[in-house]
Amino acid sequence: MHNLSRRRVLSLGAALGLVSATSTTHAWAWSPTGSVAGTGTGTDPEYVWDDEVDQLVASLIDNGQVPAVNTAMASWVNNNDPLPSGLPADLTAYLQKVNKLPSWADPAKLARAADFNRRKDTYLFLLYGLGSGIMSTVIPREARSVYWSAGGANMQDRAAKTFTFGYDLAQLKGFEPTGQFVVTAHKTRVVHAAVRHLLPQSPHWTAVTDERIPISNADILVTFHSLGTFVRRKLLDWKVPFSAQDQDAFLHSWQVALHLLGVRDEYIPKSWADAEAQSGQVLTPILAPTTEGIELAEDLLGLTAQVDLGVTRGFLNEFVRYVLSDEIGDWLGLKRDYASAALIRTAWPAFILFREGLTPVAPGAFYVFDQFVRALAMLFLNKGTSGTTTPIVIPTGNRAGS
């Protein structure tokens, strides 16, 4: 059985392009020498949370202060906006301390990453939306935490907020004073603290989880690998031109993002080789279907019925299979459409070649793919009504009825 499990992990890792999927153990064995800090305690990040903000937000919830805080924080959008007045003094003091880039942030790399994101946005929209978004539903802890939290009951809204996080990260000036990502990251960090306080109060969540408290540093690292590490590997697999300098800048933007989300520097990979090694330990071995994840995936894919993507549901199912693997498609019960599968396998590589100027011949399905990706992107941007800001609010409860 162990060998069968090991082969499953390796085959799935290969399908996802996560080539370092060599371990089936959950024990933390990644060395902090591979981190941006270069050193560390070696503590398993599964038991590391965000203590200071966790205590602050728990107090806000228990004292009924969240609605007032949400109202005050609504006007805090751009990185150079002043901190809102009307916040509790301890929350203001905390935000004043953390509301800045780490000392090791490189503005030139961040600017290059933003330019890369702009140049490759077609692939990034697709990989973040259909790849990483659907992969999240087969990450058991993430699927169960999302499902039983307040956001799980409205996947349109949650998808928009998640997409906006990546959208702000990808903006040309996202980390600069006029950008929004630093604020978005800190609001997300506060929301994570709220979920850590609220979810353990849900008997539904505690009945299915193997965690005492959700959203540990390890969980955030898993999410990073389902996003940044996965996307980088897919771009390389698809032979999208991706220079070493662009790859380094892309990683740096995620390194800064992880820091802003409260991940300790000793866990943030310093290179893609270190990231691949970490991903092979913490992401690929844990992928599995859950009742909650299957429902969330259907909710996400069902959202496309609200927007004309110019394709059938069968085409959408097959694109998910193409991006993630047939194994994950089977886990999620995605019905086959073999005609669409054949079209995607032949026309998508040709689409990339044409878009990258590597061939003068446009595939016959060029318009279908182009419109599909753009419509998919707008679907997650608040039903196409906003490409700038999705309000991020602190929850005061879990999923209704839980």
mmCIF file of N, CA and C in Angstrom, residues 282-376:
data_model
loop_
_atom_site.group_PDB
_atom_site.id
_atom_site.type_symbol
_atom_site.label_atom_id
_atom_site.label_comp_id
_atom_site.label_asym_id
_atom_site.label_seq_id
_atom_site.Cartn_x
_atom_site.Cartn_y
_atom_site.Cartn_z
ATOM 1 N N VAL A 282 5.044 19.362 1.193
ATOM 2 C CA VAL A 282 3.853 19.855 1.887
ATOM 3 C C VAL A 282 2.593 19.903 1.038
ATOM 4 N N LEU A 283 2.710 19.918 -0.306
ATOM 5 C CA LEU A 283 1.506 20.053 -1.127
ATOM 6 C C LEU A 283 1.087 18.740 -1.778
ATOM 7 N N THR A 284 1.906 18.219 -2.670
ATOM 8 C CA THR A 284 1.473 17.076 -3.472
ATOM 9 C C THR A 284 1.030 15.877 -2.640
ATOM 10 N N PRO A 285 1.723 15.511 -1.559
ATOM 11 C CA PRO A 285 1.299 14.324 -0.806
ATOM 12 C C PRO A 285 -0.065 14.446 -0.137
ATOM 13 N N ILE A 286 -0.561 15.666 0.065
ATOM 14 C CA ILE A 286 -1.807 15.815 0.822
ATOM 15 C C ILE A 286 -3.028 15.977 -0.072
ATOM 16 N N LEU A 287 -2.857 16.131 -1.375
ATOM 17 C CA LEU A 287 -4.004 16.339 -2.258
ATOM 18 C C LEU A 287 -4.933 15.136 -2.211
ATOM 19 N N ALA A 288 -6.218 15.399 -2.020
ATOM 20 C CA ALA A 288 -7.213 14.328 -1.921
ATOM 21 C C ALA A 288 -8.607 14.940 -1.995
ATOM 22 N N PRO A 289 -9.587 14.164 -2.451
ATOM 23 C CA PRO A 289 -10.957 14.687 -2.486
ATOM 24 C C PRO A 289 -11.600 14.667 -1.106
ATOM 25 N N THR A 290 -12.516 15.601 -0.877
ATOM 26 C CA THR A 290 -13.343 15.625 0.325
ATOM 27 C C THR A 290 -14.764 15.977 -0.101
ATOM 28 N N THR A 291 -15.723 15.662 0.733
ATOM 29 C CA THR A 291 -17.112 16.021 0.442
ATOM 30 C C THR A 291 -17.243 17.527 0.257
ATOM 31 N N GLU A 292 -16.593 18.275 1.145
ATOM 32 C CA GLU A 292 -16.662 19.733 1.063
ATOM 33 C C GLU A 292 -16.019 20.249 -0.221
ATOM 34 N N GLY A 293 -14.851 19.689 -0.560
ATOM 35 C CA GLY A 293 -14.131 20.152 -1.736
ATOM 36 C C GLY A 293 -14.875 19.882 -3.029
ATOM 37 N N ILE A 294 -15.512 18.715 -3.125
ATOM 38 C CA ILE A 294 -16.283 18.385 -4.323
ATOM 39 C C ILE A 294 -17.422 19.379 -4.512
ATOM 40 N N GLU A 295 -18.084 19.749 -3.426
ATOM 41 C CA GLU A 295 -19.171 20.722 -3.518
ATOM 42 C C GLU A 295 -18.644 22.110 -3.889
ATOM 43 N N LEU A 296 -17.508 22.493 -3.308
ATOM 44 C CA LEU A 296 -16.932 23.800 -3.633
ATOM 45 C C LEU A 296 -16.513 23.865 -5.098
ATOM 46 N N ALA A 297 -15.926 22.780 -5.603
ATOM 47 C CA ALA A 297 -15.515 22.767 -7.006
ATOM 48 C C ALA A 297 -16.714 22.918 -7.919
ATOM 49 N N GLU A 298 -17.791 22.243 -7.598
ATOM 50 C CA GLU A 298 -18.993 22.368 -8.419
ATOM 51 C C GLU A 298 -19.560 23.777 -8.333
ATOM 52 N N ASP A 299 -19.497 24.380 -7.152
ATOM 53 C CA ASP A 299 -19.947 25.773 -7.004
ATOM 54 C C ASP A 299 -19.117 26.693 -7.895
ATOM 55 N N LEU A 300 -17.791 26.515 -7.855
ATOM 56 C CA LEU A 300 -16.906 27.376 -8.640
ATOM 57 C C LEU A 300 -17.136 27.196 -10.135
ATOM 58 N N LEU A 301 -17.203 25.951 -10.576
ATOM 59 C CA LEU A 301 -17.403 25.700 -11.998
ATOM 60 C C LEU A 301 -18.816 26.086 -12.427
ATOM 61 N N GLY A 302 -19.761 25.976 -11.509
ATOM 62 C CA GLY A 302 -21.128 26.376 -11.808
ATOM 63 C C GLY A 302 -21.297 27.876 -11.967
ATOM 64 N N LEU A 303 -20.364 28.640 -11.407
ATOM 65 C CA LEU A 303 -20.438 30.101 -11.559
ATOM 66 C C LEU A 303 -20.374 30.516 -13.020
ATOM 67 N N THR A 304 -19.757 29.667 -13.836
ATOM 68 C CA THR A 304 -19.607 30.030 -15.244
ATOM 69 C C THR A 304 -20.943 30.109 -15.960
ATOM 70 N N ALA A 305 -21.969 29.505 -15.391
ATOM 71 C CA ALA A 305 -23.296 29.591 -16.010
ATOM 72 C C ALA A 305 -23.822 31.021 -15.980
ATOM 73 N N GLN A 306 -23.252 31.852 -15.089
ATOM 74 C CA GLN A 306 -23.720 33.236 -14.969
ATOM 75 C C GLN A 306 -23.087 34.152 -16.008
ATOM 76 N N VAL A 307 -22.005 33.707 -16.619
ATOM 77 C CA VAL A 307 -21.293 34.515 -17.605
ATOM 78 C C VAL A 307 -21.056 33.663 -18.843
ATOM 79 N N ASP A 308 -21.322 34.205 -20.005
ATOM 80 C CA ASP A 308 -21.103 33.466 -21.238
ATOM 81 C C ASP A 308 -19.610 33.426 -21.540
ATOM 82 N N LEU A 309 -19.001 32.266 -21.303
ATOM 83 C CA LEU A 309 -17.580 32.113 -21.586
ATOM 84 C C LEU A 309 -17.337 31.700 -23.034
ATOM 85 N N GLY A 310 -18.411 31.486 -23.772
ATOM 86 C CA GLY A 310 -18.263 31.071 -25.156
ATOM 87 C C GLY A 310 -17.891 29.613 -25.319
ATOM 88 N N VAL A 311 -17.986 28.843 -24.235
ATOM 89 C CA VAL A 311 -17.655 27.417 -24.290
ATOM 90 C C VAL A 311 -18.705 26.635 -23.519
ATOM 91 N N THR A 312 -18.706 25.313 -23.722
ATOM 92 C CA THR A 312 -19.630 24.442 -23.004
ATOM 93 C C THR A 312 -19.044 24.056 -21.652
ATOM 94 N N ARG A 313 -19.886 23.503 -20.798
ATOM 95 C CA ARG A 313 -19.399 23.009 -19.513
ATOM 96 C C ARG A 313 -18.422 21.849 -19.735
ATOM 97 N N GLY A 314 -18.663 21.061 -20.775
ATOM 98 C CA GLY A 314 -17.742 19.973 -21.072
ATOM 99 C C GLY A 314 -16.349 20.480 -21.400
ATOM 100 N N PHE A 315 -16.264 21.577 -22.156
ATOM 101 C CA PHE A 315 -14.985 22.202 -22.476
ATOM 102 C C PHE A 315 -14.303 22.661 -21.192
ATOM 103 N N LEU A 316 -15.070 23.282 -20.298
ATOM 104 C CA LEU A 316 -14.521 23.764 -19.033
ATOM 105 C C LEU A 316 -13.982 22.598 -18.204
ATOM 106 N N ASN A 317 -14.765 21.516 -18.120
ATOM 107 C CA ASN A 317 -14.302 20.338 -17.381
ATOM 108 C C ASN A 317 -12.988 19.819 -17.943
ATOM 109 N N GLU A 318 -12.900 19.769 -19.271
ATOM 110 C CA GLU A 318 -11.691 19.230 -19.890
ATOM 111 C C GLU A 318 -10.499 20.158 -19.713
ATOM 112 N N PHE A 319 -10.747 21.467 -19.655
ATOM 113 C CA PHE A 319 -9.618 22.365 -19.419
ATOM 114 C C PHE A 319 -9.079 22.173 -18.004
ATOM 115 N N VAL A 320 -9.980 21.951 -17.046
ATOM 116 C CA VAL A 320 -9.530 21.665 -15.683
ATOM 117 C C VAL A 320 -8.685 20.392 -15.681
ATOM 118 N N ARG A 321 -9.144 19.372 -16.370
ATOM 119 C CA ARG A 321 -8.391 18.129 -16.448
ATOM 120 C C ARG A 321 -7.033 18.356 -17.115
ATOM 121 N N TYR A 322 -7.011 19.169 -18.169
ATOM 122 C CA TYR A 322 -5.770 19.445 -18.890
ATOM 123 C C TYR A 322 -4.771 20.169 -17.999
ATOM 124 N N VAL A 323 -5.267 21.107 -17.203
ATOM 125 C CA VAL A 323 -4.395 21.919 -16.353
ATOM 126 C C VAL A 323 -3.956 21.150 -15.111
ATOM 127 N N LEU A 324 -4.853 20.363 -14.523
ATOM 128 C CA LEU A 324 -4.557 19.721 -13.241
ATOM 129 C C LEU A 324 -4.217 18.235 -13.351
ATOM 130 N N SER A 325 -4.974 17.466 -14.096
ATOM 131 C CA SER A 325 -4.763 16.026 -14.281
ATOM 132 C C SER A 325 -6.123 15.343 -14.334
ATOM 133 N N ASP A 326 -6.156 14.195 -15.021
ATOM 134 C CA ASP A 326 -7.386 13.407 -15.053
ATOM 135 C C ASP A 326 -7.707 12.847 -13.675
ATOM 136 N N GLU A 327 -6.672 12.583 -12.875
ATOM 137 C CA GLU A 327 -6.922 12.038 -11.540
ATOM 138 C C GLU A 327 -7.744 13.007 -10.704
ATOM 139 N N ILE A 328 -7.363 14.275 -10.714
ATOM 140 C CA ILE A 328 -8.134 15.269 -9.971
ATOM 141 C C ILE A 328 -9.505 15.452 -10.607
ATOM 142 N N GLY A 329 -9.583 15.424 -11.942
ATOM 143 C CA GLY A 329 -10.880 15.507 -12.606
ATOM 144 C C GLY A 329 -11.803 14.381 -12.185
ATOM 145 N N ASP A 330 -11.260 13.176 -12.038
ATOM 146 C CA ASP A 330 -12.066 12.039 -11.588
ATOM 147 C C ASP A 330 -12.505 12.218 -10.142
ATOM 148 N N TRP A 331 -11.595 12.693 -9.286
ATOM 149 C CA TRP A 331 -11.955 12.940 -7.887
ATOM 150 C C TRP A 331 -13.170 13.864 -7.796
ATOM 151 N N LEU A 332 -13.188 14.881 -8.658
ATOM 152 C CA LEU A 332 -14.244 15.902 -8.599
ATOM 153 C C LEU A 332 -15.469 15.524 -9.423
ATOM 154 N N GLY A 333 -15.423 14.368 -10.069
ATOM 155 C CA GLY A 333 -16.574 13.909 -10.843
ATOM 156 C C GLY A 333 -16.851 14.747 -12.078
ATOM 157 N N LEU A 334 -15.795 15.290 -12.711
ATOM 158 C CA LEU A 334 -15.985 16.136 -13.889
ATOM 159 C C LEU A 334 -16.260 15.255 -15.103
ATOM 160 N N LYS A 335 -17.438 15.395 -15.684
ATOM 161 C CA LYS A 335 -17.851 14.555 -16.806
ATOM 162 C C LYS A 335 -16.957 14.809 -18.023
ATOM 163 N N ARG A 336 -16.669 13.734 -18.742
ATOM 164 C CA ARG A 336 -15.766 13.807 -19.877
ATOM 165 C C ARG A 336 -16.457 14.387 -21.110
ATOM 166 N N ASP A 337 -15.659 15.084 -21.903
ATOM 167 C CA ASP A 337 -16.069 15.600 -23.208
ATOM 168 C C ASP A 337 -14.850 15.397 -24.107
ATOM 169 N N TYR A 338 -14.784 14.242 -24.755
ATOM 170 C CA TYR A 338 -13.560 13.854 -25.444
ATOM 171 C C TYR A 338 -13.261 14.722 -26.661
ATOM 172 N N ALA A 339 -14.299 15.268 -27.291
ATOM 173 C CA ALA A 339 -14.063 16.170 -28.420
ATOM 174 C C ALA A 339 -13.362 17.436 -27.943
ATOM 175 N N SER A 340 -13.829 17.993 -26.811
ATOM 176 C CA SER A 340 -13.176 19.174 -26.249
ATOM 177 C C SER A 340 -11.767 18.851 -25.796
ATOM 178 N N ALA A 341 -11.586 17.667 -25.211
ATOM 179 C CA ALA A 341 -10.253 17.272 -24.757
ATOM 180 C C ALA A 341 -9.271 17.236 -25.926
ATOM 181 N N ALA A 342 -9.695 16.693 -27.051
ATOM 182 C CA ALA A 342 -8.815 16.624 -28.222
ATOM 183 C C ALA A 342 -8.492 18.015 -28.753
ATOM 184 N N LEU A 343 -9.494 18.910 -28.773
ATOM 185 C CA LEU A 343 -9.281 20.279 -29.233
ATOM 186 C C LEU A 343 -8.258 20.985 -28.347
ATOM 187 N N ILE A 344 -8.411 20.852 -27.039
ATOM 188 C CA ILE A 344 -7.521 21.540 -26.095
ATOM 189 C C ILE A 344 -6.091 21.019 -26.239
ATOM 190 N N ARG A 345 -5.931 19.713 -26.314
ATOM 191 C CA ARG A 345 -4.587 19.133 -26.394
ATOM 192 C C ARG A 345 -3.843 19.587 -27.654
ATOM 193 N N THR A 346 -4.570 19.796 -28.731
ATOM 194 C CA THR A 346 -3.905 20.184 -29.979
ATOM 195 C C THR A 346 -3.846 21.692 -30.168
ATOM 196 N N ALA A 347 -4.911 22.398 -29.823
ATOM 197 C CA ALA A 347 -4.993 23.829 -30.148
ATOM 198 C C ALA A 347 -4.371 24.733 -29.091
ATOM 199 N N TRP A 348 -4.369 24.316 -27.819
ATOM 200 C CA TRP A 348 -3.821 25.193 -26.784
ATOM 201 C C TRP A 348 -2.320 25.426 -26.969
ATOM 202 N N PRO A 349 -1.512 24.396 -27.218
ATOM 203 C CA PRO A 349 -0.092 24.675 -27.497
ATOM 204 C C PRO A 349 0.101 25.590 -28.706
ATOM 205 N N ALA A 350 -0.741 25.438 -29.733
ATOM 206 C CA ALA A 350 -0.650 26.315 -30.902
ATOM 207 C C ALA A 350 -1.057 27.739 -30.553
ATOM 208 N N PHE A 351 -2.040 27.872 -29.670
ATOM 209 C CA PHE A 351 -2.473 29.185 -29.196
ATOM 210 C C PHE A 351 -1.316 29.908 -28.512
ATOM 211 N N ILE A 352 -0.577 29.195 -27.667
ATOM 212 C CA ILE A 352 0.558 29.787 -26.962
ATOM 213 C C ILE A 352 1.633 30.217 -27.957
ATOM 214 N N LEU A 353 1.961 29.355 -28.909
ATOM 215 C CA LEU A 353 2.984 29.689 -29.904
ATOM 216 C C LEU A 353 2.620 30.966 -30.660
ATOM 217 N N PHE A 354 1.347 31.096 -31.026
ATOM 218 C CA PHE A 354 0.933 32.276 -31.782
ATOM 219 C C PHE A 354 0.968 33.523 -30.908
ATOM 220 N N ARG A 355 0.465 33.416 -29.691
ATOM 221 C CA ARG A 355 0.450 34.576 -28.791
ATOM 222 C C ARG A 355 1.869 35.048 -28.482
ATOM 223 N N GLU A 356 2.804 34.125 -28.424
ATOM 224 C CA GLU A 356 4.179 34.477 -28.089
ATOM 225 C C GLU A 356 4.996 34.874 -29.317
ATOM 226 N N GLY A 357 4.343 34.917 -30.473
ATOM 227 C CA GLY A 357 5.043 35.325 -31.681
ATOM 228 C C GLY A 357 6.023 34.296 -32.196
ATOM 229 N N LEU A 358 5.815 33.037 -31.806
ATOM 230 C CA LEU A 358 6.734 31.976 -32.211
ATOM 231 C C LEU A 358 6.267 31.272 -33.482
ATOM 232 N N THR A 359 5.081 31.620 -33.947
ATOM 233 C CA THR A 359 4.569 31.113 -35.220
ATOM 234 C C THR A 359 3.637 32.162 -35.799
ATOM 235 N N PRO A 360 3.612 32.329 -37.112
ATOM 236 C CA PRO A 360 2.716 33.322 -37.717
ATOM 237 C C PRO A 360 1.308 32.797 -37.932
ATOM 238 N N VAL A 361 1.087 31.520 -37.626
ATOM 239 C CA VAL A 361 -0.198 30.889 -37.929
ATOM 240 C C VAL A 361 -1.053 30.796 -36.668
ATOM 241 N N ALA A 362 -2.201 31.464 -36.706
ATOM 242 C CA ALA A 362 -3.124 31.392 -35.580
ATOM 243 C C ALA A 362 -3.933 30.109 -35.668
ATOM 244 N N PRO A 363 -4.100 29.396 -34.546
ATOM 245 C CA PRO A 363 -4.931 28.194 -34.589
ATOM 246 C C PRO A 363 -6.383 28.571 -34.851
ATOM 247 N N GLY A 364 -7.125 27.643 -35.436
ATOM 248 C CA GLY A 364 -8.524 27.916 -35.732
ATOM 249 C C GLY A 364 -9.335 28.263 -34.495
ATOM 250 N N ALA A 365 -8.894 27.742 -33.358
ATOM 251 C CA ALA A 365 -9.636 27.979 -32.111
ATOM 252 C C ALA A 365 -9.108 29.186 -31.342
ATOM 253 N N PHE A 366 -8.286 30.026 -31.997
ATOM 254 C CA PHE A 366 -7.676 31.151 -31.283
ATOM 255 C C PHE A 366 -8.723 32.015 -30.589
ATOM 256 N N TYR A 367 -9.759 32.418 -31.326
ATOM 257 C CA TYR A 367 -10.767 33.322 -30.760
ATOM 258 C C TYR A 367 -11.482 32.655 -29.585
ATOM 259 N N VAL A 368 -11.771 31.378 -29.702
ATOM 260 C CA VAL A 368 -12.445 30.660 -28.612
ATOM 261 C C VAL A 368 -11.611 30.729 -27.340
ATOM 262 N N PHE A 369 -10.323 30.415 -27.444
ATOM 263 C CA PHE A 369 -9.445 30.440 -26.270
ATOM 264 C C PHE A 369 -9.302 31.857 -25.719
ATOM 265 N N ASP A 370 -9.112 32.831 -26.588
ATOM 266 C CA ASP A 370 -8.889 34.208 -26.157
ATOM 267 C C ASP A 370 -10.092 34.735 -25.379
ATOM 268 N N GLN A 371 -11.276 34.546 -25.926
ATOM 269 C CA GLN A 371 -12.485 35.026 -25.253
ATOM 270 C C GLN A 371 -12.757 34.247 -23.973
ATOM 271 N N PHE A 372 -12.473 32.969 -23.986
ATOM 272 C CA PHE A 372 -12.677 32.124 -22.821
ATOM 273 C C PHE A 372 -11.853 32.614 -21.635
ATOM 274 N N VAL A 373 -10.575 32.877 -21.859
ATOM 275 C CA VAL A 373 -9.701 33.313 -20.771
ATOM 276 C C VAL A 373 -10.126 34.673 -20.243
ATOM 277 N N ARG A 374 -10.434 35.596 -21.131
ATOM 278 C CA ARG A 374 -10.803 36.946 -20.694
ATOM 279 C C ARG A 374 -12.141 36.940 -19.950
ATOM 280 N N ALA A 375 -13.096 36.167 -20.439
ATOM 281 C CA ALA A 375 -14.385 36.090 -19.750
ATOM 282 C C ALA A 375 -14.235 35.429 -18.386
ATOM 283 N N LEU A 376 -13.360 34.421 -18.313
ATOM 284 C CA LEU A 376 -13.110 33.747 -17.042
ATOM 285 C C LEU A 376 -12.526 34.731 -16.031
#
